Every structure is written in C-alpha cells, then in structure tokens.
Amino acid sequence: MASLTILDQLQQQLLGQREGSAVLLGAGDEASSLTLLGSARCGAVAQDLQDVADTLPEPLSIQGAYAASADDAVKAAAELQKSGFCPAGHCVAVYTDGEQLAAVRLRPDGTKGPQLALSNLASLADWLKGQRILRCEMAVRLEIVEDGCTPAGGALQAAVAGLVRQLEAPGLGFMGEVAGPSGNAPSRVLLTPSSTATVDSLPGASAGAVVQCSPLLDTTRLAAPPAGPAFSYRPIQSGSSAASGTGGTASCSTAPVRLDVLSYAPRGCSLGQAVGGLARSLVRQARAVQRVLAAQGKVLPVRAYHFLPPGFGHHLTVLYPSLVSDMELNDSKLIAVRQRMHVLYGLPANRPLLRPANALDLAAPEGAEEGGGGAVARLRDVHVGLNAPAIGGITELVQGSYEYCHYMQDRFNDNGWGCAYRSLQTIVSWFRLQRYTTKPVPTHKAIQSTLVKMGDKAPSFVGSSNWIGAIELGYVLDDYLGVTCKVLTVNRGSDIPAHARQLAAHFASVGSPVMIGGGVLAYTLLGVRFNEQTGEAAFLILDPHYTGGEDLRKVQGGTWVGWKRPGDNAAAGGPLFVDDAFYNFLMPQRPNTV
C-alpha cells in the first residue's frame, strides 16, 4: 500500500480548515510513495494554481487536494486532475476522518481509488537529510525584436522559446561548485546527463547543503556572443518584414532576467537525474518570466528570489519585476503581488516574509551573518540564554532579532545623553531585521534632523547633546518608517508591575522592543514574566548605557541585559524604576503590510 508522508504542522493546518479546499504540494514517484510538504489555498482557480506551481522547487508540484469531507476532497482533486495541474492517476484526495486525516488516490477517470496509509515526518530538516539542494543561476538579457508585424506578445514568446530550446537541448550539462572548508576554494564538479555517480558522492555532502551550478550552453546558437556569466538572446527574424525591408520598422526592447532556480535531489539519485531536474527548473522559470512580462505589458528586468518562511515545509521561489530602480519604492509597488502570495500560502497579513530583503542568501558561507551598521558589527539578540526568574506564570519575549545599540558605538561619544537615541536605533534595527524596511539605522544627527524637519525642535537642536523621550521616538518612527506607536503612561514607578499584563500582551501579539522613557534614564524592554495568581512580575531590560566593546560575556555578565524585579538596581547603578517618577512605555506596532 502506498505511503503518504505529511508534516506535523501541515496536519494541524489542514485539520483546522473546516471550509473550502486546499491544494497539496509535494513530490512522489509513480510506484508507491508520496511526500506532502505544504499546501496552498487556491481551490481550482487556474491562475492561482499556475502561480503556486511557478514558486515550487523541482520536483515539487501540486499533488492533490484537501477538503473536510471525503466527497468534497475527491471532487476538488478531480478538478485539479482535469485541469492538468495534478498527475492523472496519481492525484490524491485528503479529508478529515474524525480528528485524523485520511487519503485516497484518484483513478485516471477521477473516481475514488485505493486508500492510502498516512505517516508523519517531524520537520523539513528531517526530509532534507535525504536531499541535496541544487541551485542554478543564469543571467540572461532577452532582446525582444518587434518587426512591425509581429505583436509584442509574439516577440516575447519567440525570445523565450529560443531560450527554452537552448535549455532543452540534449546533453545540456552544468558546472557545480561545492563550498569547501572555511578558507578553501570550492570544489568544481562537472554534472552531465550521462553522469552515473550519485548525488551522495558530491564533496561536502552534508544534509541540506547547497550546490551552486551554472549551465554549460552551446553559445554558437545565440545571435549575440556571451558576455561574462550572462548572455544575450535575440530571436532571429528570418523572413520577416524586418529582414526583407518591407512593412514596419523593427524595434528592440531588452529585459535583463536573472534566472535562479532550486532543485531538490535525493542523495541516492544519479547526477544525471539531478541534471534533468535543474534543466526542467530553468525551463519552467523561463516560461514563468514570460508570464510576468506579459502581465506587465512591457519589457522590464525580472529577478528570482528564494524564501523559506518560518514553519514552512519547502522553499519558495518568487519572480519580481523591477518597476522602478529604488528598492524601497519597488517593494511598495509590488505589495499587491506579495499580498496575493500571502493569501495563497496562508501567510500572516502583517509579516513581510516575501520581500526581496528577506530572501535567503544561499551563496553565503554556512553560519555567515549580516553585519551590523557601524564600524564594528553590533551584537544581536543578547538576551538569548538568560533564564527568567522562577516566579511562575507566563513569559512573553520580543519576537525576532534586533541589534544591541548602546553608548559609544560607531565611534560616536554620546555617553551621558544618548540612551533614548540608542533605544530608538535598537527598535529600528528590529524593523530592519524583520524586513519591514531596508532603510539604515539612523544616526543621532539624522534623528535630530527629523525632529527639526517635523517642527518639534528648533534648528539649533541638530548637533546638540540634548535628551529625547518616548514621545519624540514615536514622532521619528512615524516619519522615518511609517510606524505607529501606542504609549502606556505610568504615573509612578512603583505602579509599573500592575501593568505587566498589558506589556506581556504587547509582546505576545506584536513582539517589537518597547522603549521605556521618563524617570531618569531610558531603557529598552525585551520581555515580561508575569504571574497572574500572585501579581509578581519581572522585566527583561536591555540597558543602552553600556560603554564597552561588542563582548557578549561582558554585556550579560554586567547585567546590561537581564531580568529585573521591582526594587532592583539598573546596571549603571541606582534604582531601575524610581517610585515617584512617571514613565512612558512606547510600544511600536507592526505595519499592516507584507
């Protein structure tokens, strides 16, 4: 009996869907096995199905449908099979049977076939233990020649068809590069359709490791010679009015396209089979590029980006056109495209998970991290590893990464006055690392200039050493990032524990760092521990008054980041919260955008 493997998180997602249907995504062989790694909410709408199929790495494809009842699941799967998006005779229907999932395979005529056994796979990492990820990049400059007689769509089709012929030519091979040990040059391996060695024989064959590949094309068939790693393709207009000199005047539009595909290759398969998967991926993406350009109605640069959203069972590859040269503005113009993809894949409506800035850097060495925005890379997530006080109750923490911004960074002396500026920088770094923006972390001067521009401060404020508070931080976040903030005002420091529940709710629902202003000093709040039964509370404080270097041991050892209870002292000395001083808690909200 065939076995159907479903991720735990996929099972939970499907069991929670009581209305409508979902398409199931995965890979399988025609004999017995089928692995489901994800789902999409597109019913049987052809455009939605095509857009989902275009994002999947080889050999993943649409494998069937889910619905709450067996009859609805079979009907939905039959529609998929009829549309050609699901393999005839191998399409599956998954449905709810009590509190469990059940599955059947459809016959070629769309009727209900044999029952399938279900088993679970713990995570994508478990599945990837038996896979290698092959990645191929190819820069192409499509030259769309319009001769006055051929419609623009036909010229685009001709250009892509010529590229596809190249990619489908017999014997197409690839040069693979496998990263070596740190500091060593990568190993180069020739991958051809006749290669009989297995994928497991590739150097450095660790689980889920990425092999970078480049196609070896017969450039003699091109109308233009190669240019470095890229090449141009110009469709030959033989016999056209452009060639004969009759009819309209020929025109040419160019579209720089970066094909960039992923392909999963089982470690036991031959390199020849892996090559076939890469070639099919390139062909599929070339045709997807054609659809993107046709939808735009004009020739534009197009680039592919790879994503692996949290909790997802497979990679996604999304094509984005460059409508304008400015990245931030282009992101805003493509918001409708991203919103649609979020709906199809059931992703949150206020998390920028598919922005180009959030794409995976698969070429980076394993373990490499993005550097901070200063003379020395800033520390990140310095609270990780700290234990909360044993007071019982719930613990809610900042969601996602941030940079620790503190006194004396960036070779700038703000000791004694810049704590609120540094808290603002930490908050902006959080929005950057969550990919809501690509704007840099602002300098003290930039923050001051923003407040002057808004009319909140006099021109003499720029370049001064004057303090700012939570309200000013809210102004800057609104102007610089378009981020709105809620402000919790507490009249006395001794009353702060009474508001722990409200602060914990912020971290649970929004998860952004909170700036604490008022009193004597400014801090950044990263989390709350709160026991509703006893009323006890503790606060995870990130203290910007640290003046040392980027040394995590000193930061944590000196309690510049740490859990504080009411009555505890700050790391710099003196009470953390002054009993008779007022405090503002600035709670930045997530933008309602993707």
Coordinates of C-alpha atoms in Angstrom, one line a residue:
M1 CA 0.0 0.0 0.0
A2 CA 1.2 3.5 -0.8
S3 CA 2.5 5.6 2.0
L4 CA 1.7 9.3 2.3
T5 CA 4.1 11.4 4.4
I6 CA 2.7 14.6 6.0
L7 CA 4.5 17.1 8.2
D8 CA 3.0 17.6 11.6
Q9 CA 2.4 21.3 11.0
L10 CA 0.7 20.6 7.7
Q11 CA -1.6 18.1 9.5
Q12 CA -2.5 20.8 12.1
Q13 CA -3.2 23.3 9.4
L14 CA -5.4 21.1 7.4
L15 CA -7.4 19.8 10.4
G16 CA -8.1 23.4 11.3
Q17 CA -9.6 24.1 7.9
R18 CA -13.3 23.2 8.0
E19 CA -14.5 25.1 5.0
G20 CA -13.3 25.2 1.4
S21 CA -10.4 23.2 0.0
A22 CA -6.7 23.4 -0.3
V23 CA -4.2 22.1 -2.9
L24 CA -1.5 19.8 -1.6
L25 CA 2.1 20.3 -2.5
G26 CA 4.9 17.7 -2.5
A27 CA 6.8 15.1 -4.5
G28 CA 6.3 11.5 -5.3
D29 CA 7.0 8.6 -7.6
E30 CA 4.5 6.8 -9.7
A31 CA 5.0 3.5 -7.9
S32 CA 4.1 3.9 -4.3
S33 CA 5.3 6.9 -2.3
L34 CA 4.2 10.5 -2.0
T35 CA 5.6 13.1 0.3
L36 CA 3.5 16.2 1.1
L37 CA 5.4 19.2 2.3
G38 CA 2.9 22.0 2.2
S39 CA -0.5 23.3 1.0
A40 CA -1.9 26.4 -0.8
R41 CA -5.4 28.0 -0.7
C42 CA -6.2 28.3 -4.3
G43 CA -9.0 25.9 -5.0
A44 CA -9.1 25.1 -8.7
V45 CA -8.5 28.7 -10.0
A46 CA -6.2 28.2 -12.9
Q47 CA -4.2 31.5 -12.4
D48 CA -3.7 30.7 -8.7
L49 CA -2.6 27.2 -9.5
Q50 CA -0.1 28.4 -12.1
D51 CA 1.3 31.0 -9.7
V52 CA 1.7 28.4 -7.0
A53 CA 3.3 25.9 -9.4
D54 CA 5.8 28.5 -10.5
T55 CA 7.1 29.0 -7.0
L56 CA 7.9 25.3 -6.3
P57 CA 11.4 23.8 -6.5
E58 CA 11.8 20.7 -8.6
P59 CA 10.5 18.0 -8.2
L60 CA 7.7 19.5 -6.0
S61 CA 4.4 20.0 -7.7
I62 CA 0.6 20.0 -7.0
Q63 CA -0.2 16.5 -5.8
G64 CA -3.9 16.7 -4.8
A65 CA -6.5 18.4 -2.8
Y66 CA -7.7 18.6 0.8
A67 CA -11.3 19.2 2.0
A68 CA -13.1 18.4 5.2
S69 CA -15.3 15.7 3.8
A70 CA -14.3 12.8 1.6
D71 CA -16.8 13.7 -1.2
D72 CA -15.5 17.3 -1.3
A73 CA -11.9 16.2 -1.3
V74 CA -12.5 13.8 -4.2
K75 CA -14.4 16.5 -6.2
A76 CA -11.6 19.1 -5.6
A77 CA -8.9 16.6 -6.6
A78 CA -10.8 15.5 -9.7
E79 CA -11.0 19.2 -10.8
L80 CA -7.2 19.5 -10.3
Q81 CA -6.6 16.3 -12.3
K82 CA -8.9 17.5 -15.1
S83 CA -7.0 20.9 -15.3
G84 CA -3.7 19.1 -15.8
F85 CA -2.1 20.5 -12.6
C86 CA -2.2 17.2 -10.8
P87 CA -0.7 13.9 -12.2
A88 CA -3.5 11.8 -13.7
G89 CA -3.8 8.5 -11.9
H90 CA -1.7 9.8 -9.1
C91 CA -3.7 12.7 -7.7
V92 CA -4.7 12.3 -4.1
A93 CA -7.7 13.4 -2.1
V94 CA -7.1 14.1 1.7
Y95 CA -10.0 14.6 4.1
T96 CA -10.9 14.7 7.8
D97 CA -11.9 11.4 9.3
G98 CA -12.9 12.2 12.9
E99 CA -9.8 14.0 14.3
Q100 CA -7.4 12.4 11.9
L101 CA -6.6 12.8 8.2
A102 CA -7.4 10.1 5.6
A103 CA -6.4 9.9 2.0
V104 CA -7.3 8.1 -1.3
R105 CA -5.7 8.1 -4.7
L106 CA -7.9 9.0 -7.6
R107 CA -8.1 6.9 -10.7
P108 CA -7.4 8.4 -14.1
D109 CA -11.1 8.9 -14.7
G110 CA -11.3 11.0 -11.5
T111 CA -13.2 8.4 -9.4
K112 CA -12.2 7.4 -5.9
G113 CA -9.4 4.8 -5.8
P114 CA -7.5 2.9 -3.2
Q115 CA -7.0 4.2 0.4
L116 CA -3.5 5.5 1.3
A117 CA -1.7 5.0 4.6
L118 CA -0.6 8.1 6.4
S119 CA 2.6 8.7 8.3
N120 CA 4.3 11.7 9.8
L121 CA 7.6 13.4 9.3
A122 CA 8.8 15.6 12.1
S123 CA 10.2 18.6 10.1
L124 CA 11.6 19.9 6.8
A125 CA 15.1 19.3 8.3
D126 CA 14.3 15.6 8.6
W127 CA 13.3 15.4 5.0
L128 CA 16.3 17.3 3.8
K129 CA 18.6 14.8 5.5
G130 CA 18.0 12.7 2.4
Q131 CA 18.3 15.6 -0.1
R132 CA 20.8 17.9 -1.6
I133 CA 19.7 21.4 -2.8
L134 CA 21.0 22.2 -6.3
R135 CA 20.9 25.9 -7.2
C136 CA 21.4 27.3 -10.7
E137 CA 21.8 31.0 -11.6
M138 CA 21.8 32.2 -15.1
A139 CA 21.7 35.9 -16.1
V140 CA 20.1 36.5 -19.5
R141 CA 19.4 39.6 -21.5
L142 CA 16.3 38.9 -23.5
E143 CA 16.2 41.0 -26.7
I144 CA 12.6 41.3 -27.9
V145 CA 12.6 42.3 -31.6
E146 CA 9.4 43.7 -32.9
D147 CA 9.2 44.0 -36.6
G148 CA 6.0 46.0 -37.1
C149 CA 4.0 42.9 -38.0
T150 CA 4.6 40.5 -35.1
P151 CA 2.6 41.5 -31.9
A152 CA 4.7 42.4 -28.9
G153 CA 3.4 39.2 -27.1
G154 CA 4.6 37.1 -30.0
A155 CA 8.0 38.7 -30.0
L156 CA 8.3 37.9 -26.3
Q157 CA 7.2 34.4 -26.9
A158 CA 9.8 34.0 -29.6
A159 CA 12.6 35.2 -27.4
V160 CA 11.6 32.8 -24.5
A161 CA 11.1 29.9 -26.9
G162 CA 14.6 30.3 -28.2
L163 CA 16.0 30.3 -24.7
V164 CA 13.9 27.2 -23.9
R165 CA 15.3 25.4 -26.9
Q166 CA 18.8 26.0 -25.6
L167 CA 17.8 24.6 -22.2
E168 CA 16.1 21.6 -23.6
A169 CA 18.9 20.7 -25.9
P170 CA 20.2 17.1 -25.5
G171 CA 23.4 16.8 -23.4
L172 CA 23.0 20.1 -21.5
G173 CA 25.4 20.0 -18.6
F174 CA 26.3 22.1 -15.6
M175 CA 29.4 23.0 -13.7
G176 CA 28.7 22.5 -10.0
E177 CA 30.6 24.3 -7.2
V178 CA 30.5 22.8 -3.7
A179 CA 31.8 25.0 -0.8
G180 CA 34.9 23.6 0.8
P181 CA 36.1 24.1 4.4
S182 CA 36.5 27.7 5.6
G183 CA 39.2 29.5 3.6
N184 CA 39.4 26.8 0.9
A185 CA 38.4 27.2 -2.7
P186 CA 35.1 25.4 -3.7
S187 CA 35.3 22.0 -5.4
R188 CA 34.2 22.0 -9.0
V189 CA 32.3 19.1 -10.4
L190 CA 31.0 18.5 -14.0
L191 CA 27.4 17.4 -14.0
T192 CA 26.1 15.9 -17.2
P193 CA 23.0 13.8 -18.2
S194 CA 25.3 10.7 -18.5
S195 CA 26.7 11.1 -15.0
T196 CA 26.1 7.8 -13.2
A197 CA 27.6 8.7 -9.8
T198 CA 25.1 9.5 -7.1
V199 CA 24.4 12.9 -5.6
D200 CA 25.8 11.5 -2.3
S201 CA 29.2 11.4 -4.0
L202 CA 29.4 15.2 -4.3
P203 CA 32.1 16.7 -2.0
G204 CA 30.9 18.1 1.3
A205 CA 27.6 16.2 1.1
S206 CA 26.1 17.4 4.4
A207 CA 22.3 17.3 4.9
G208 CA 20.5 20.0 3.0
A209 CA 23.8 21.5 1.7
V210 CA 23.5 23.7 -1.4
V211 CA 25.4 23.0 -4.6
Q212 CA 25.9 26.1 -6.8
C213 CA 25.5 25.3 -10.6
S214 CA 26.0 27.0 -13.9
P215 CA 24.6 25.7 -17.2
L216 CA 27.1 24.9 -20.0
L217 CA 25.3 26.2 -23.0
D218 CA 26.1 25.9 -26.7
T219 CA 26.5 29.7 -27.3
T220 CA 27.1 29.2 -31.0
R221 CA 23.4 29.0 -31.4
L222 CA 23.0 32.5 -29.9
A223 CA 22.6 35.6 -32.1
A224 CA 24.8 37.5 -29.7
P225 CA 28.1 36.3 -28.2
P226 CA 28.4 35.6 -24.4
A227 CA 29.3 38.4 -22.1
G228 CA 30.8 37.1 -18.9
P229 CA 28.4 35.0 -16.9
A230 CA 25.5 36.4 -18.8
F231 CA 24.5 36.1 -22.4
S232 CA 22.0 37.7 -24.7
Y233 CA 19.4 36.0 -26.8
R234 CA 18.0 37.7 -29.9
P235 CA 15.3 35.9 -31.8
I236 CA 16.2 35.6 -35.5
Q237 CA 13.7 37.4 -37.6
S238 CA 14.4 35.4 -40.8
G239 CA 11.8 36.0 -43.5
S240 CA 10.2 38.8 -41.5
S241 CA 9.4 42.3 -42.7
A242 CA 12.4 43.5 -40.7
A243 CA 14.7 41.2 -42.7
S244 CA 13.1 42.0 -46.1
G245 CA 12.9 45.7 -45.6
T246 CA 9.1 45.8 -46.1
G247 CA 6.4 46.6 -43.6
G248 CA 7.1 48.4 -40.4
T249 CA 10.4 49.4 -38.7
A250 CA 11.9 46.8 -36.3
S251 CA 12.4 47.9 -32.7
C252 CA 14.2 46.1 -29.9
S253 CA 13.5 46.1 -26.2
T254 CA 15.8 44.4 -23.7
A255 CA 15.0 42.7 -20.4
P256 CA 17.7 41.7 -18.0
V257 CA 16.5 38.5 -16.4
R258 CA 18.2 36.6 -13.6
L259 CA 17.0 33.0 -13.7
D260 CA 17.7 31.5 -10.3
V261 CA 16.2 28.0 -9.6
L262 CA 16.3 25.4 -6.8
S263 CA 16.0 21.7 -7.3
Y264 CA 15.9 19.0 -4.6
A265 CA 17.9 15.9 -5.5
P266 CA 17.6 12.7 -3.4
R267 CA 21.1 11.8 -2.1
G268 CA 20.8 8.3 -3.7
C269 CA 19.8 9.5 -7.2
S270 CA 22.3 9.8 -10.1
L271 CA 23.9 13.1 -11.0
G272 CA 22.3 12.6 -14.5
Q273 CA 18.8 12.6 -12.9
A274 CA 19.8 15.7 -10.9
V275 CA 20.8 17.5 -14.1
G276 CA 17.4 16.8 -15.6
G277 CA 15.8 18.4 -12.6
L278 CA 17.9 21.6 -13.0
A279 CA 17.1 21.8 -16.7
R280 CA 13.4 21.4 -16.1
S281 CA 13.5 24.1 -13.4
L282 CA 15.2 26.6 -15.7
V283 CA 12.6 25.9 -18.5
R284 CA 9.8 26.3 -16.0
Q285 CA 11.1 29.6 -14.7
A286 CA 11.8 30.9 -18.2
R287 CA 8.2 30.4 -19.1
A288 CA 7.2 32.0 -15.8
V289 CA 9.2 35.0 -16.7
Q290 CA 7.3 35.2 -19.9
R291 CA 4.0 35.3 -18.0
V292 CA 5.4 38.0 -15.6
L293 CA 6.4 40.2 -18.5
A294 CA 3.2 39.6 -20.4
A295 CA 1.2 40.6 -17.3
Q296 CA 3.2 43.9 -17.0
G297 CA 2.6 44.6 -20.7
K298 CA 6.2 45.8 -21.2
V299 CA 9.8 44.6 -21.0
L300 CA 11.3 45.0 -17.5
P301 CA 14.1 43.5 -15.5
V302 CA 13.0 40.4 -13.7
R303 CA 14.7 38.6 -10.8
A304 CA 14.0 35.4 -8.8
Y305 CA 14.3 35.3 -5.0
H306 CA 14.2 32.2 -2.7
F307 CA 12.4 32.1 0.6
L308 CA 11.8 29.7 3.5
P309 CA 9.1 31.3 5.7
P310 CA 9.1 30.1 9.4
G311 CA 7.4 26.8 9.8
F312 CA 7.3 26.1 6.1
G313 CA 7.9 22.7 4.7
H314 CA 9.6 23.7 1.5
H315 CA 11.4 26.6 -0.2
L316 CA 9.5 29.1 -2.4
T317 CA 11.0 30.9 -5.4
V318 CA 9.2 34.2 -6.4
L319 CA 9.8 36.3 -9.5
Y320 CA 9.6 40.1 -9.0
P321 CA 9.9 42.7 -11.8
S322 CA 11.8 45.9 -11.3
L323 CA 9.2 48.5 -11.8
V324 CA 11.5 51.3 -10.6
S325 CA 15.1 51.4 -9.7
D326 CA 14.6 52.4 -6.0
M327 CA 14.3 49.1 -4.0
E328 CA 12.1 50.6 -1.2
L329 CA 9.7 52.2 -3.7
N330 CA 9.7 49.0 -5.9
D331 CA 8.7 47.0 -2.8
S332 CA 5.8 49.3 -2.2
K333 CA 4.6 49.0 -5.8
L334 CA 4.7 45.2 -5.5
I335 CA 2.7 45.0 -2.3
A336 CA -0.4 43.6 -4.2
V337 CA 1.7 40.8 -5.6
R338 CA 3.0 39.9 -2.2
Q339 CA -0.4 40.1 -0.6
R340 CA -1.7 37.7 -3.1
M341 CA 1.1 35.2 -2.4
H342 CA 0.5 35.5 1.3
V343 CA -3.2 34.7 0.8
L344 CA -2.4 31.7 -1.4
Y345 CA 0.0 30.2 1.1
G346 CA -1.9 31.2 4.3
L347 CA 0.9 33.5 5.5
P348 CA 0.3 36.3 8.0
A349 CA -1.0 39.6 6.6
N350 CA 1.4 41.8 8.6
R351 CA 4.7 39.9 8.3
P352 CA 7.0 40.9 5.3
L353 CA 8.1 37.3 4.7
L354 CA 8.3 37.5 0.9
R355 CA 10.1 40.8 0.4
P356 CA 13.4 40.7 -1.6
A357 CA 15.2 41.9 1.5
N358 CA 14.0 38.7 3.3
A359 CA 15.2 36.4 0.6
L360 CA 17.7 33.6 1.5
D361 CA 21.3 34.2 0.8
L362 CA 22.2 30.7 -0.4
A363 CA 25.6 31.7 -1.7
A364 CA 26.7 32.9 1.8
P365 CA 29.0 30.5 3.7
E366 CA 27.3 28.4 6.3
G367 CA 26.9 30.4 9.5
A368 CA 27.7 33.8 7.9
E369 CA 25.5 36.6 9.3
E370 CA 24.6 40.0 8.1
G371 CA 26.9 42.6 9.7
G372 CA 25.6 45.5 11.8
G373 CA 25.5 49.0 10.6
G374 CA 28.6 50.5 12.3
A375 CA 32.4 50.5 12.4
V376 CA 32.1 47.1 14.2
A377 CA 29.2 44.7 13.8
R378 CA 26.7 45.1 16.6
L379 CA 25.7 42.2 18.8
R380 CA 22.3 40.6 18.2
D381 CA 19.8 39.1 20.5
V382 CA 21.9 39.5 23.6
H383 CA 19.1 38.2 25.8
V384 CA 19.2 34.7 24.4
G385 CA 20.4 32.2 27.1
L386 CA 19.2 34.2 30.1
N387 CA 16.8 32.4 32.5
A388 CA 13.7 34.2 33.7
P389 CA 13.1 34.4 37.5
A390 CA 11.3 31.5 39.0
I391 CA 8.1 33.3 39.9
G392 CA 5.8 31.1 37.8
G393 CA 3.2 32.5 35.3
I394 CA 3.8 33.3 31.7
T395 CA 6.9 34.7 29.9
E396 CA 6.5 36.8 26.7
L397 CA 9.5 37.9 24.8
V398 CA 10.5 40.1 21.8
Q399 CA 9.7 38.3 18.5
G400 CA 12.6 38.1 16.1
S401 CA 16.1 39.7 16.0
Y402 CA 17.4 43.1 17.0
E403 CA 20.8 44.7 17.3
Y404 CA 22.1 45.9 20.7
C405 CA 22.7 49.6 20.3
H406 CA 24.5 51.4 23.2
Y407 CA 26.7 54.3 24.2
M408 CA 29.9 54.9 22.3
Q409 CA 29.1 52.8 19.3
D410 CA 30.1 53.8 15.7
R411 CA 33.0 55.9 17.2
F412 CA 30.4 58.4 18.5
N413 CA 30.6 59.7 22.0
D414 CA 27.0 60.0 23.4
N415 CA 27.9 59.0 26.9
G416 CA 25.5 60.6 29.4
W417 CA 22.8 61.8 26.9
G418 CA 22.2 59.3 24.1
C419 CA 20.3 56.5 25.8
A420 CA 17.0 57.2 24.1
Y421 CA 18.7 57.6 20.7
R422 CA 20.3 54.2 21.2
S423 CA 16.9 52.6 22.2
L424 CA 15.4 54.1 19.0
Q425 CA 18.3 52.6 17.0
T426 CA 17.6 49.2 18.6
I427 CA 13.9 49.5 17.6
V428 CA 14.8 50.5 14.0
S429 CA 17.2 47.6 13.8
W430 CA 14.3 45.3 14.7
F431 CA 12.1 46.6 11.9
R432 CA 15.1 46.2 9.5
L433 CA 15.8 42.6 10.6
Q434 CA 12.1 41.7 10.3
R435 CA 12.4 43.1 6.8
Y436 CA 9.8 45.8 7.1
T437 CA 12.3 48.3 5.7
T438 CA 15.7 48.5 4.0
K439 CA 16.4 51.9 5.4
P440 CA 19.6 52.2 7.6
V441 CA 19.6 52.6 11.3
P442 CA 19.5 56.4 11.7
T443 CA 22.4 58.3 13.3
H444 CA 21.9 60.7 16.2
K445 CA 22.1 63.6 13.7
A446 CA 19.6 62.1 11.4
I447 CA 17.2 61.6 14.4
Q448 CA 17.7 65.2 15.4
S449 CA 17.2 66.4 11.8
T450 CA 13.9 64.5 11.6
L451 CA 12.6 66.2 14.7
V452 CA 13.6 69.6 13.4
K453 CA 12.0 68.9 10.0
M454 CA 8.8 68.0 11.7
G455 CA 8.8 71.2 13.7
D456 CA 9.2 69.5 17.1
K457 CA 12.6 71.1 17.7
A458 CA 14.4 74.3 16.8
P459 CA 17.3 74.1 14.2
S460 CA 19.9 74.5 16.9
F461 CA 18.8 71.1 18.2
V462 CA 20.9 69.4 15.4
G463 CA 24.3 68.6 16.7
S464 CA 23.4 69.2 20.4
S465 CA 23.6 66.7 23.3
N466 CA 20.0 67.2 24.3
W467 CA 18.0 64.3 25.6
I468 CA 14.8 63.0 23.8
G469 CA 12.0 60.9 25.2
A470 CA 9.4 58.3 24.2
I471 CA 7.1 60.9 22.5
E472 CA 10.0 62.1 20.3
L473 CA 10.9 58.5 19.4
G474 CA 7.3 58.0 18.3
Y475 CA 7.5 61.0 16.0
V476 CA 10.7 59.7 14.4
L477 CA 9.3 56.2 13.9
D478 CA 6.2 57.6 12.2
D479 CA 8.2 59.9 9.9
Y480 CA 11.1 57.6 9.1
L481 CA 9.3 54.2 8.9
G482 CA 5.6 55.0 8.8
V483 CA 5.3 53.0 12.1
T484 CA 2.6 54.0 14.6
C485 CA 3.1 53.5 18.4
K486 CA 0.9 53.1 21.4
V487 CA 2.0 54.8 24.6
L488 CA 1.4 53.4 28.1
T489 CA 1.9 56.1 30.7
V490 CA 2.5 55.0 34.3
N491 CA 2.4 57.8 36.8
R492 CA 4.7 56.2 39.4
G493 CA 7.5 53.7 39.0
S494 CA 6.0 51.7 41.9
D495 CA 2.9 51.1 39.7
I496 CA 4.8 49.5 36.8
P497 CA 4.2 45.9 38.0
A498 CA 0.5 46.5 37.8
H499 CA 0.8 47.0 34.1
A500 CA 2.8 43.8 33.4
R501 CA -0.2 42.0 31.9
Q502 CA -0.7 44.8 29.3
L503 CA 3.0 44.8 28.4
A504 CA 3.1 41.0 28.2
A505 CA 0.1 41.2 25.7
H506 CA 2.2 43.5 23.5
F507 CA 5.0 41.0 23.2
A508 CA 2.6 38.2 22.6
S509 CA 0.7 40.0 19.8
V510 CA 3.2 42.4 18.3
G511 CA 6.6 41.4 19.6
S512 CA 8.5 44.6 19.0
P513 CA 11.0 46.1 21.5
V514 CA 9.5 48.7 23.8
M515 CA 11.2 51.9 24.7
I516 CA 11.0 53.0 28.4
G517 CA 11.2 56.8 28.8
G518 CA 10.6 59.2 31.7
G519 CA 12.1 58.8 35.1
V520 CA 15.9 59.5 34.9
L521 CA 17.2 57.0 32.3
A522 CA 15.9 55.4 29.1
Y523 CA 15.9 51.6 28.6
T524 CA 14.6 49.1 26.1
L525 CA 12.2 46.4 27.3
L526 CA 12.5 43.0 25.7
G527 CA 10.1 40.8 27.6
V528 CA 7.9 40.3 30.7
R529 CA 7.4 37.5 33.2
F530 CA 4.1 37.8 34.9
N531 CA 2.3 35.6 37.5
E532 CA -1.4 36.5 37.4
Q533 CA -2.1 34.5 40.6
T534 CA 0.5 36.2 42.8
G535 CA 0.9 39.5 41.0
E536 CA 4.7 39.1 40.8
A537 CA 6.4 40.5 37.7
A538 CA 9.9 40.7 36.2
F539 CA 11.1 42.7 33.2
L540 CA 13.8 41.9 30.7
I541 CA 15.8 45.1 30.4
L542 CA 18.2 46.0 27.6
D543 CA 20.4 48.8 29.0
P544 CA 21.8 51.2 26.4
H545 CA 24.2 52.8 29.0
Y546 CA 26.9 50.2 28.3
T547 CA 30.2 51.8 27.0
G548 CA 32.3 48.7 26.3
G549 CA 33.1 46.7 23.2
E550 CA 30.9 44.1 21.5
D551 CA 31.6 41.3 24.0
L552 CA 28.5 39.2 24.9
R553 CA 30.1 37.9 28.1
K554 CA 30.6 41.4 29.4
V555 CA 27.1 42.5 28.4
Q556 CA 25.4 39.6 30.1
G557 CA 27.9 39.3 33.0
G558 CA 27.5 43.0 33.8
T559 CA 23.7 42.7 33.6
W560 CA 23.5 45.2 30.8
V561 CA 20.8 42.9 29.6
G562 CA 18.9 40.9 32.3
W563 CA 15.8 40.2 34.2
K564 CA 14.9 42.8 36.8
R565 CA 12.4 42.7 39.6
P566 CA 10.7 45.7 41.2
G567 CA 13.3 47.3 43.6
D568 CA 16.3 46.0 41.6
N569 CA 19.1 48.4 40.6
A570 CA 20.0 49.3 37.0
A571 CA 23.3 48.0 35.6
A572 CA 24.7 51.6 35.8
G573 CA 23.7 51.9 39.4
G574 CA 20.7 53.4 41.2
P575 CA 17.1 52.1 41.2
L576 CA 15.8 50.8 37.8
F577 CA 12.4 52.3 38.4
V578 CA 12.1 55.4 40.7
D579 CA 9.0 55.0 42.9
D580 CA 7.7 58.6 42.5
A581 CA 8.8 59.2 38.8
F582 CA 6.4 58.9 35.8
Y583 CA 7.3 56.6 32.9
N584 CA 6.2 56.3 29.2
F585 CA 6.3 52.9 27.6
L586 CA 6.5 53.3 23.8
M587 CA 5.1 50.2 22.1
P588 CA 5.8 50.3 18.3
Q589 CA 3.1 48.5 16.2
R590 CA 3.7 46.2 13.3
P591 CA 2.7 47.9 10.0
N592 CA -0.3 46.2 8.4
T593 CA 1.7 45.2 5.4
V594 CA 3.7 42.5 3.8

